[in-house]
Every structure is written in C-alpha cells, then in structure tokens.
Amino acid sequence: MKINMKTQILHPGDEKKASDILKSGGIVALPTETVYGLGADGLNESAIKKIFVAKGRPSDNPLILHIAEPEDLSNLVLEVPKKAQVLIDNFWPGPLTIILKKTDIVPKAVSGGLDTVAVRCPSNEAIKKVIKHLKRPIAAPSANLSGKPSPTKFSHVLHDLDGKIDAILDGGDCEIGLESTVIAFNEELPRILRPGKITKEQIEDLIGDVILDPAVMGKIKSGQKIMSPGMKYKHYAPKAKVIVIKSNSEKYIDYVNKNSSENTLSLCFDEDKKYIKGKCISYGKESDDISQANLFFDALRKIDTLDEVNLVFARCPRREGVGLAVYNRLIRSSGFEVITL
Ligand code: TXA
Ligand code: MG
C-alpha cells in the first residue's frame, strides 16, 4: 500500500464518487450516525486488507458489515433467531450491530476467521446512498488509528488518516458520538458485547434477559474467554494517563482541587466546571448521558492537543442507560485505573 497517498475530500452529493472508489478496490472514510467508519467493499478481500494497514489494526479483529436495508441481511447470515428479528424490526436502521452465524459469502478478512459476522444497518443517509450505489455491503471499523478515540468529526478522520486512505466523505459531526451497541446471538442467551445508544434496558424490554459480557464493565481476567476480539486491545487512549474518579460531584471537585498541578486536567461535567480551579474540559451534563456520549471522544482528542497535560482526572458517569456506554469507553481509555472516593 502506498504511503503518503493523496486523500480526496468528498462532500455531500459525492456519494456516487465514493462508491466508485470502493468499487475499484479503494478505501473511503464515511459518516455514520454513530462515528465515522473506514469503508471498503465488504466482499473484496484485498480492499478489506487495506483497512487493517491504514489503521494499524490487528488482523484478527473482525469488522462490521454495513447494509442499506434490513432485507440485505439474509445473504450474509445462516439464520436470524426470533429475538434478533425483534431487535431488527425495532432498531434498524440505527445504532445496533447484530452478530450471527455467517454464510460463505463473508470473506475471512471481515470475520477475522470466526464463524460469525457482525452486521449493522445504519440510519445515516450518506453511507446508505454509498451502499446503494455499490450494491454490496460495506465493511467498516471506526475511522481512527487503532487504539485512538473513535472519530466523531471530519477533522478527527483527517487528523488520523490523511495520506493513508483514498478519500473522506465529509458528513459533518456524527449525531450520536459513540459506536453502536453490539449484541451476539450465537449462544442460548443474547449477549451484549459493547453497550451503545440502544441500551440494555431497551433491549430487555423487547426480548427479555440478555447477558452483559463481563468485558463491558472491566478488565478481562487472564484465562477468561474473550467473546469479542476487539475487547482485548487497548482502546481510546489519549497520550496522558487517565484516572477515573468514582464519586459524587462534591468529592470529585474537592479531590481534583487538592491534586491539580500544571500538568493535570479535569475531565468533568458542565455542572462541575465553575468549581474547578485547574485546567478542565467538560464532556456534557451530569444529568444528560446522551450529551456525554456526544462529546466524550472529542474531549479525549482535545486533551491530546495539550502537550503539558500528562494526567487526567475523569469524572465517572452513571452506569445505566446510555451512561453505561460512556462508562465502558472511559474505563478503557484509562486502562481500567479507577479510584473510588
Ligand atoms: O458504530 C459502529 O459500530 C462503528 C460504525 C463505523 O459503524 N463501527 C465500529 O467498528 O465501531 P469497530 O470495528 O471499531 O468495532 C467493532 C467491534 C470490535 O470490537 C470487534 O471486535 C467486534 O465489534 N466484532 C466485529 N465482528 C465480530 C464478531 N463476529 N464477533 C465478535 N465481535 C465482533
Ligand atoms: Mg473501533
């Protein structure tokens, strides 16, 4: 693969151009409602391999196939269990990825050698148009360098991948800001592998009990079975060390004010900001976890621009609803360093 290739910038209306690049085996970053994805023709093994090179992604970490219509699922999977169909009927198109047993059409480069495939039907109109022009599924992980925060803005993608990919379709800021909820249907009980905007509570209301994979809430213990290869890799880490502070607002403010220095930063909520003496960046309102989801990755990237900051005290979100998804990303960005006050 060429290093320092010219990355074309595409705009709304250029969806056909984007799909032509994919058709000829290129890779293009595309907006979705969750985060930007780095797309390739999902049935073209050699195009898919370019994604792994551009991101520096381990080749055993499988990709999500994106389809334009729920009906396009049937070619890719052996069967759709009833409960999976209920979720599809309720949440597609939208931020939900479903893992099912794959058919032979799905290339090994997508499934990472597993017998399953992850599929999502996004609601974002731009990527939908590109898939429709291509007439094939698009394989796409998040369009960041491996290990870095997922990109929620055009500028994030440009920062990480300019010169490494064929094109970026600028779709403005992503509506949700955290990646999709991932749920697997290859055991008796459905299992949430990654929480997102579609919450465990919403899912259980429709299909009853589901398992929350232990890797969602903490570090995988050695010897523990890994259900999603992505969970074993370092994720979302800014350059500075992040410590998650589990406490109420009062204790958090007291702690950061006592421990702040030139080189520290508080990653807090809007409500905390006026009481904090040192440097701080807020990532949404304490009372509104959708706002936290929206701002979290951008906040991590802002921290990376502050060279003097080497330690971040992050306020812990609630661990329910969409807050659980924010918590899941935050503890990964900290390498599971948590202090409870
Ligand atoms: O919102 C999203 O899901 C975004 C946008 C671009 O669609 N995509 C995304 O892809 O977040 P990625 O590759 O960054 O994360 C997909 C996760 C990874 O942790 C991967 O290991 C897991 O899903 N995954 C994919 N296929 C799997 C499979 N067959 N079995 C288990 N885990 C799988
Ligand atoms: Mg990712």
CSV table of C-alpha atoms and ligand atoms in Angstrom, one decimal:
chain,number,residue,atom,x,y,z
A,1,MET,CA,0.0,0.0,0.0
A,2,LYS,CA,1.2,3.5,-0.9
A,3,ILE,CA,2.4,5.7,1.9
A,4,ASN,CA,1.6,9.4,1.6
A,5,MET,CA,-1.1,8.9,-1.0
A,6,LYS,CA,-3.4,11.8,-1.8
A,7,THR,CA,-6.6,11.6,0.2
A,8,GLN,CA,-9.5,13.1,-1.8
A,9,ILE,CA,-12.0,15.2,0.2
A,10,LEU,CA,-15.6,14.4,-0.9
A,11,HIS,CA,-18.7,16.4,0.1
A,12,PRO,CA,-22.5,15.6,0.4
A,13,GLY,CA,-23.6,14.8,-3.2
A,14,ASP,CA,-20.4,12.9,-3.9
A,15,GLU,CA,-21.8,9.5,-2.7
A,16,LYS,CA,-21.5,8.0,-6.2
A,17,LYS,CA,-17.9,9.1,-6.4
A,18,ALA,CA,-17.3,7.4,-3.0
A,19,SER,CA,-18.9,4.2,-4.2
A,20,ASP,CA,-16.8,4.3,-7.5
A,21,ILE,CA,-13.6,4.4,-5.4
A,22,LEU,CA,-14.9,1.5,-3.3
A,23,LYS,CA,-15.8,-0.4,-6.5
A,24,SER,CA,-12.3,-0.1,-7.8
A,25,GLY,CA,-10.9,-1.5,-4.5
A,26,GLY,CA,-10.1,1.7,-2.6
A,27,ILE,CA,-10.9,2.7,1.0
A,28,VAL,CA,-13.0,5.7,1.9
A,29,ALA,CA,-13.9,7.1,5.3
A,30,LEU,CA,-17.7,7.6,5.6
A,31,PRO,CA,-20.0,9.3,8.1
A,32,THR,CA,-22.5,7.3,10.1
A,33,GLU,CA,-24.9,8.3,12.9
A,34,THR,CA,-22.5,6.8,15.5
A,35,VAL,CA,-18.9,7.6,14.5
A,36,TYR,CA,-17.1,7.8,11.1
A,37,GLY,CA,-16.3,4.4,9.6
A,38,LEU,CA,-13.4,3.4,7.3
A,39,GLY,CA,-15.1,1.6,4.5
A,40,ALA,CA,-14.2,-1.0,1.8
A,41,ASP,CA,-16.2,-3.2,-0.5
A,42,GLY,CA,-17.3,-5.8,2.1
A,43,LEU,CA,-16.9,-8.7,-0.4
A,44,ASN,CA,-13.4,-7.7,-1.7
A,45,GLU,CA,-10.8,-9.4,0.4
A,46,SER,CA,-7.8,-7.3,-0.9
A,47,ALA,CA,-9.7,-4.0,-0.4
A,48,ILE,CA,-10.6,-5.0,3.2
A,49,LYS,CA,-7.0,-5.8,4.0
A,50,LYS,CA,-6.1,-2.2,3.2
A,51,ILE,CA,-8.3,-1.1,6.1
A,52,PHE,CA,-6.1,-3.0,8.5
A,53,VAL,CA,-2.9,-1.5,7.1
A,54,ALA,CA,-4.2,2.1,7.2
A,55,LYS,CA,-5.5,1.8,10.8
A,56,GLY,CA,-2.7,-0.4,12.1
A,57,ARG,CA,-5.4,-2.8,13.2
A,58,PRO,CA,-4.6,-6.4,14.3
A,59,SER,CA,-5.9,-8.7,11.6
A,60,ASP,CA,-7.8,-11.0,14.0
A,61,ASN,CA,-10.1,-8.1,15.0
A,62,PRO,CA,-13.2,-8.6,12.8
A,63,LEU,CA,-15.2,-5.9,11.0
A,64,ILE,CA,-18.9,-4.9,10.9
A,65,LEU,CA,-20.7,-5.2,7.5
A,66,HIS,CA,-23.0,-2.2,6.8
A,67,ILE,CA,-26.1,-2.8,4.7
A,68,ALA,CA,-28.6,-0.4,3.2
A,69,GLU,CA,-31.8,-2.3,4.0
A,70,PRO,CA,-32.7,-4.9,6.7
A,71,GLU,CA,-33.6,-7.3,3.9
A,72,ASP,CA,-29.9,-7.3,2.7
A,73,LEU,CA,-29.0,-9.3,5.8
A,74,SER,CA,-30.3,-12.7,4.5
A,75,ASN,CA,-27.4,-13.3,2.1
A,76,LEU,CA,-24.8,-12.8,4.9
A,77,VAL,CA,-26.1,-15.0,7.7
A,78,LEU,CA,-27.3,-18.6,8.0
A,79,GLU,CA,-30.4,-17.8,10.1
A,80,VAL,CA,-32.0,-15.0,12.1
A,81,PRO,CA,-33.3,-16.0,15.5
A,82,LYS,CA,-36.7,-14.6,16.5
A,83,LYS,CA,-35.3,-12.3,19.2
A,84,ALA,CA,-32.7,-10.9,16.7
A,85,GLN,CA,-35.5,-10.2,14.3
A,86,VAL,CA,-37.5,-8.3,17.0
A,87,LEU,CA,-34.4,-6.1,17.6
A,88,ILE,CA,-34.0,-5.6,13.8
A,89,ASP,CA,-37.7,-4.6,13.4
A,90,ASN,CA,-37.4,-2.1,16.3
A,91,PHE,CA,-33.9,-0.6,15.9
A,92,TRP,CA,-32.9,-0.8,12.2
A,93,PRO,CA,-31.9,1.4,10.6
A,94,GLY,CA,-29.9,2.6,13.6
A,95,PRO,CA,-27.0,2.2,16.0
A,96,LEU,CA,-27.3,-1.6,16.7
A,97,THR,CA,-24.9,-4.3,15.4
A,98,ILE,CA,-26.0,-7.9,15.4
A,99,ILE,CA,-23.7,-10.9,15.4
A,100,LEU,CA,-24.9,-14.1,13.7
A,101,LYS,CA,-23.5,-17.2,12.1
A,102,LYS,CA,-22.1,-16.2,8.7
A,103,THR,CA,-22.6,-17.6,5.2
A,104,ASP,CA,-19.6,-18.4,2.9
A,105,ILE,CA,-20.1,-15.1,1.1
A,106,VAL,CA,-18.5,-13.3,4.0
A,107,PRO,CA,-14.7,-13.0,3.4
A,108,LYS,CA,-12.3,-14.2,6.1
A,109,ALA,CA,-10.8,-10.7,6.3
A,110,VAL,CA,-14.2,-9.5,7.6
A,111,SER,CA,-14.9,-12.2,10.2
A,112,GLY,CA,-11.3,-12.5,11.4
A,113,GLY,CA,-11.6,-16.3,10.9
A,114,LEU,CA,-14.6,-16.6,13.2
A,115,ASP,CA,-17.8,-18.4,12.0
A,116,THR,CA,-19.9,-15.3,12.8
A,117,VAL,CA,-20.3,-11.9,11.2
A,118,ALA,CA,-21.3,-8.5,12.7
A,119,VAL,CA,-23.9,-6.6,10.6
A,120,ARG,CA,-25.4,-3.2,11.0
A,121,CYS,CA,-27.9,-1.2,9.0
A,122,PRO,CA,-27.0,2.5,9.6
A,123,SER,CA,-29.6,5.3,9.5
A,124,ASN,CA,-27.2,7.9,8.2
A,125,GLU,CA,-28.3,8.9,4.7
A,126,ALA,CA,-24.9,9.5,3.2
A,127,ILE,CA,-23.5,6.0,3.9
A,128,LYS,CA,-26.8,4.5,2.9
A,129,LYS,CA,-26.5,6.1,-0.5
A,130,VAL,CA,-22.9,4.9,-0.9
A,131,ILE,CA,-24.0,1.3,-0.1
A,132,LYS,CA,-26.9,1.5,-2.5
A,133,HIS,CA,-24.6,2.7,-5.4
A,134,LEU,CA,-22.1,0.0,-4.6
A,135,LYS,CA,-24.8,-2.7,-4.3
A,136,ARG,CA,-22.7,-4.6,-1.8
A,137,PRO,CA,-22.2,-4.4,1.9
A,138,ILE,CA,-19.5,-2.0,3.2
A,139,ALA,CA,-17.0,-3.4,5.7
A,140,ALA,CA,-16.1,-0.6,8.1
A,141,PRO,CA,-14.4,-0.3,11.5
A,142,SER,CA,-14.3,3.2,13.2
A,143,ALA,CA,-12.1,5.5,11.1
A,144,ASN,CA,-9.4,6.2,13.7
A,145,LEU,CA,-5.8,4.9,14.1
A,146,SER,CA,-6.0,1.7,16.1
A,147,GLY,CA,-6.0,2.5,19.8
A,148,LYS,CA,-7.1,6.1,19.4
A,149,PRO,CA,-10.5,7.6,20.2
A,150,SER,CA,-13.2,6.9,17.5
A,151,PRO,CA,-13.7,9.9,15.1
A,152,THR,CA,-17.0,11.9,15.6
A,153,LYS,CA,-16.0,14.8,13.3
A,154,PHE,CA,-14.5,15.1,9.8
A,155,SER,CA,-11.4,16.8,11.4
A,156,HIS,CA,-10.8,13.7,13.6
A,157,VAL,CA,-10.6,11.5,10.5
A,158,LEU,CA,-8.4,13.9,8.6
A,159,HIS,CA,-6.0,14.0,11.6
A,160,ASP,CA,-5.6,10.2,11.8
A,161,LEU,CA,-5.9,9.1,8.2
A,162,ASP,CA,-4.9,11.9,5.8
A,163,GLY,CA,-2.4,10.4,3.3
A,164,LYS,CA,-3.3,6.8,4.3
A,165,ILE,CA,-6.7,6.4,2.6
A,166,ASP,CA,-8.2,7.2,-0.8
A,167,ALA,CA,-10.9,9.6,0.3
A,168,ILE,CA,-13.0,11.0,3.1
A,169,LEU,CA,-16.7,11.9,2.6
A,170,ASP,CA,-17.3,14.9,4.9
A,171,GLY,CA,-20.7,14.4,6.6
A,172,GLY,CA,-20.3,16.9,9.4
A,173,ASP,CA,-20.5,15.8,13.0
A,174,CYS,CA,-21.8,12.4,13.9
A,175,GLU,CA,-25.2,12.6,15.7
A,176,ILE,CA,-24.6,10.1,18.5
A,177,GLY,CA,-20.8,10.1,19.0
A,178,LEU,CA,-20.3,6.6,20.4
A,179,GLU,CA,-20.1,3.4,18.4
A,180,SER,CA,-23.1,1.1,18.0
A,181,THR,CA,-24.4,-1.4,20.6
A,182,VAL,CA,-23.1,-4.8,19.7
A,183,ILE,CA,-25.2,-7.9,20.6
A,184,ALA,CA,-24.3,-11.5,19.7
A,185,PHE,CA,-26.8,-14.3,19.1
A,186,ASN,CA,-24.5,-17.3,18.8
A,187,GLU,CA,-25.3,-18.7,22.3
A,188,GLU,CA,-28.5,-19.6,24.1
A,189,LEU,CA,-28.9,-16.1,25.6
A,190,PRO,CA,-28.1,-13.0,23.6
A,191,ARG,CA,-25.0,-11.3,24.9
A,192,ILE,CA,-24.2,-7.5,24.8
A,193,LEU,CA,-20.5,-7.3,23.8
A,194,ARG,CA,-20.5,-3.5,23.6
A,195,PRO,CA,-23.0,-1.0,25.1
A,196,GLY,CA,-24.2,2.0,23.0
A,197,LYS,CA,-27.1,4.3,22.4
A,198,ILE,CA,-29.5,1.4,22.2
A,199,THR,CA,-29.5,0.4,25.9
A,200,LYS,CA,-29.6,-2.9,27.7
A,201,GLU,CA,-32.9,-1.7,29.3
A,202,GLN,CA,-34.5,-1.1,25.9
A,203,ILE,CA,-33.3,-4.4,24.6
A,204,GLU,CA,-34.6,-6.4,27.6
A,205,ASP,CA,-38.0,-4.6,27.4
A,206,LEU,CA,-38.4,-6.3,24.0
A,207,ILE,CA,-36.7,-9.7,24.2
A,208,GLY,CA,-36.2,-10.4,28.0
A,209,ASP,CA,-32.9,-11.2,29.7
A,210,VAL,CA,-29.6,-10.7,28.0
A,211,ILE,CA,-26.1,-11.2,29.3
A,212,LEU,CA,-23.9,-8.2,29.7
A,213,ASP,CA,-20.5,-9.6,28.8
A,214,PRO,CA,-18.1,-9.2,31.7
A,215,ALA,CA,-15.6,-7.3,29.5
A,216,VAL,CA,-18.1,-4.4,29.2
A,217,MET,CA,-17.6,-3.4,32.8
A,218,GLY,CA,-13.9,-4.2,33.5
A,219,LYS,CA,-10.7,-5.8,32.5
A,220,ILE,CA,-10.7,-9.3,31.2
A,221,LYS,CA,-9.1,-11.7,33.7
A,222,SER,CA,-6.4,-13.9,32.3
A,223,GLY,CA,-7.9,-17.2,31.2
A,224,GLN,CA,-11.3,-15.7,30.7
A,225,LYS,CA,-12.9,-16.4,27.3
A,226,ILE,CA,-12.9,-13.4,25.0
A,227,MET,CA,-16.2,-13.1,23.1
A,228,SER,CA,-15.2,-10.1,21.0
A,229,PRO,CA,-11.7,-9.8,19.8
A,230,GLY,CA,-11.8,-6.0,20.0
A,231,MET,CA,-12.0,-6.2,23.7
A,232,LYS,CA,-8.5,-7.4,24.3
A,233,TYR,CA,-6.9,-4.4,22.6
A,234,LYS,CA,-6.0,-1.1,24.2
A,235,HIS,CA,-8.7,1.4,23.2
A,236,TYR,CA,-9.5,5.1,23.1
A,237,ALA,CA,-6.3,6.1,25.0
A,238,PRO,CA,-5.1,9.7,24.9
A,239,LYS,CA,-1.4,10.3,25.4
A,240,ALA,CA,-1.9,11.4,29.0
A,241,LYS,CA,-2.7,8.9,31.7
A,242,VAL,CA,-6.4,8.9,32.7
A,243,ILE,CA,-7.7,8.1,36.1
A,244,VAL,CA,-11.4,7.6,36.6
A,245,ILE,CA,-12.8,9.1,39.8
A,246,LYS,CA,-15.9,7.3,41.0
A,247,SER,CA,-17.6,9.7,43.4
A,248,ASN,CA,-20.3,12.4,43.7
A,249,SER,CA,-19.7,15.9,42.4
A,250,GLU,CA,-18.6,17.4,45.8
A,251,LYS,CA,-15.9,14.8,46.5
A,252,TYR,CA,-14.7,14.9,42.9
A,253,ILE,CA,-14.2,18.7,43.0
A,254,ASP,CA,-12.5,18.5,46.3
A,255,TYR,CA,-10.1,15.8,45.1
A,256,VAL,CA,-9.1,17.5,41.8
A,257,ASN,CA,-8.7,20.9,43.5
A,258,LYS,CA,-6.3,19.3,46.1
A,259,ASN,CA,-4.4,17.3,43.5
A,260,SER,CA,-4.2,19.5,40.5
A,261,SER,CA,-1.0,20.9,39.0
A,262,GLU,CA,0.4,22.5,35.8
A,263,ASN,CA,0.3,19.0,34.2
A,264,THR,CA,-3.2,17.8,35.3
A,265,LEU,CA,-6.6,18.3,33.7
A,266,SER,CA,-10.1,17.5,35.0
A,267,LEU,CA,-12.4,15.8,32.5
A,268,CYS,CA,-15.6,16.8,34.2
A,269,PHE,CA,-19.3,17.6,33.7
A,270,ASP,CA,-20.7,21.1,32.9
A,271,GLU,CA,-22.2,21.3,36.4
A,272,ASP,CA,-18.7,20.8,38.0
A,273,LYS,CA,-16.8,23.3,35.8
A,274,LYS,CA,-17.2,26.5,37.7
A,275,TYR,CA,-15.9,25.0,40.9
A,276,ILE,CA,-12.7,23.5,39.5
A,277,LYS,CA,-9.6,25.6,39.9
A,278,GLY,CA,-7.1,24.0,37.5
A,279,LYS,CA,-7.5,23.2,33.7
A,280,CYS,CA,-10.7,21.4,32.8
A,281,ILE,CA,-12.7,20.2,29.9
A,282,SER,CA,-16.3,19.1,30.3
A,283,TYR,CA,-17.9,16.3,28.4
A,284,GLY,CA,-21.6,17.1,28.7
A,285,LYS,CA,-24.1,17.4,31.5
A,286,GLU,CA,-24.2,15.1,34.5
A,287,SER,CA,-27.9,14.8,34.1
A,288,ASP,CA,-27.8,14.0,30.4
A,289,ASP,CA,-25.8,11.0,29.3
A,290,ILE,CA,-26.7,11.5,25.6
A,291,SER,CA,-24.7,14.7,25.8
A,292,GLN,CA,-21.8,12.8,27.4
A,293,ALA,CA,-21.9,10.3,24.5
A,294,ASN,CA,-21.8,13.1,22.0
A,295,LEU,CA,-18.8,14.9,23.5
A,296,PHE,CA,-16.7,12.2,25.0
A,297,PHE,CA,-14.4,11.3,22.1
A,298,ASP,CA,-13.9,14.9,21.0
A,299,ALA,CA,-12.9,15.7,24.6
A,300,LEU,CA,-10.3,12.9,24.6
A,301,ARG,CA,-8.9,14.3,21.3
A,302,LYS,CA,-8.8,17.9,22.7
A,303,ILE,CA,-6.7,16.6,25.7
A,304,ASP,CA,-4.2,15.2,23.1
A,305,THR,CA,-3.6,18.7,21.8
A,306,LEU,CA,-2.5,19.9,25.3
A,307,ASP,CA,1.2,18.9,25.4
A,308,GLU,CA,1.7,19.8,29.1
A,309,VAL,CA,-1.1,17.6,30.3
A,310,ASN,CA,0.1,14.2,31.5
A,311,LEU,CA,-2.6,13.2,34.0
A,312,VAL,CA,-6.3,13.4,33.6
A,313,PHE,CA,-8.9,13.1,36.5
A,314,ALA,CA,-12.1,11.9,34.8
A,315,ARG,CA,-15.5,12.2,36.5
A,316,CYS,CA,-17.3,8.8,36.3
A,317,PRO,CA,-20.7,8.7,34.5
A,318,ARG,CA,-23.6,6.7,35.8
A,319,ARG,CA,-23.6,3.0,34.7
A,320,GLU,CA,-27.1,2.7,33.4
A,321,GLY,CA,-28.8,3.7,30.2
A,322,VAL,CA,-26.5,5.4,27.7
A,323,GLY,CA,-24.2,6.2,30.6
A,324,LEU,CA,-23.1,2.6,30.6
A,325,ALA,CA,-21.8,3.0,27.1
A,326,VAL,CA,-19.9,6.2,28.2
A,327,TYR,CA,-18.5,4.3,31.2
A,328,ASN,CA,-17.4,1.4,29.0
A,329,ARG,CA,-15.3,3.8,26.8
A,330,LEU,CA,-14.0,5.8,29.7
A,331,ILE,CA,-12.6,2.9,31.7
A,332,ARG,CA,-10.9,1.6,28.6
A,333,SER,CA,-9.3,5.0,27.9
A,334,SER,CA,-7.9,4.8,31.5
A,335,GLY,CA,-6.6,1.3,31.1
A,336,PHE,CA,-9.0,0.4,34.0
A,337,GLU,CA,-7.4,2.9,36.5
A,338,VAL,CA,-10.3,3.7,38.9
A,339,ILE,CA,-10.3,5.5,42.2
A,340,THR,CA,-13.4,5.3,44.4
A,341,LEU,CA,-13.9,8.2,46.8
B,1,TXA,O1,-21.0,2.3,15.3
B,1,TXA,C1,-20.2,1.4,14.9
B,1,TXA,O2,-20.3,0.2,15.2
B,1,TXA,C2,-19.0,1.9,14.0
B,1,TXA,C3,-19.5,2.4,12.8
B,1,TXA,C4,-18.4,2.8,11.8
B,1,TXA,O3,-20.4,1.6,12.2
B,1,TXA,N1,-18.1,0.8,13.8
B,1,TXA,C5,-17.3,0.3,14.7
B,1,TXA,O4,-16.5,-0.8,14.3
B,1,TXA,O5,-17.2,0.6,15.9
B,1,TXA,P1,-15.2,-1.3,15.1
B,1,TXA,O6,-14.5,-2.2,14.2
B,1,TXA,O7,-14.4,-0.1,15.6
B,1,TXA,O8,-15.8,-2.1,16.3
B,1,TXA,C6,-16.5,-3.3,16.1
B,1,TXA,C7,-16.4,-4.2,17.3
B,1,TXA,C8,-15.0,-4.7,17.5
B,1,TXA,O9,-14.7,-4.6,18.9
B,1,TXA,C9,-14.9,-6.1,17.0
B,1,TXA,O10,-14.0,-6.9,17.7
B,1,TXA,C10,-16.4,-6.5,17.3
B,1,TXA,O11,-17.2,-5.4,17.0
B,1,TXA,N2,-16.8,-7.6,16.3
B,1,TXA,C11,-16.9,-7.5,15.0
B,1,TXA,N3,-17.3,-8.7,14.4
B,1,TXA,C12,-17.4,-9.5,15.5
B,1,TXA,C13,-17.7,-10.9,15.6
B,1,TXA,N4,-18.0,-11.7,14.5
B,1,TXA,N5,-17.7,-11.5,16.8
B,1,TXA,C14,-17.4,-10.7,17.9
B,1,TXA,N6,-17.1,-9.4,17.9
B,1,TXA,C15,-17.1,-8.8,16.7
B,2,MG,MG,-13.1,1.0,16.7
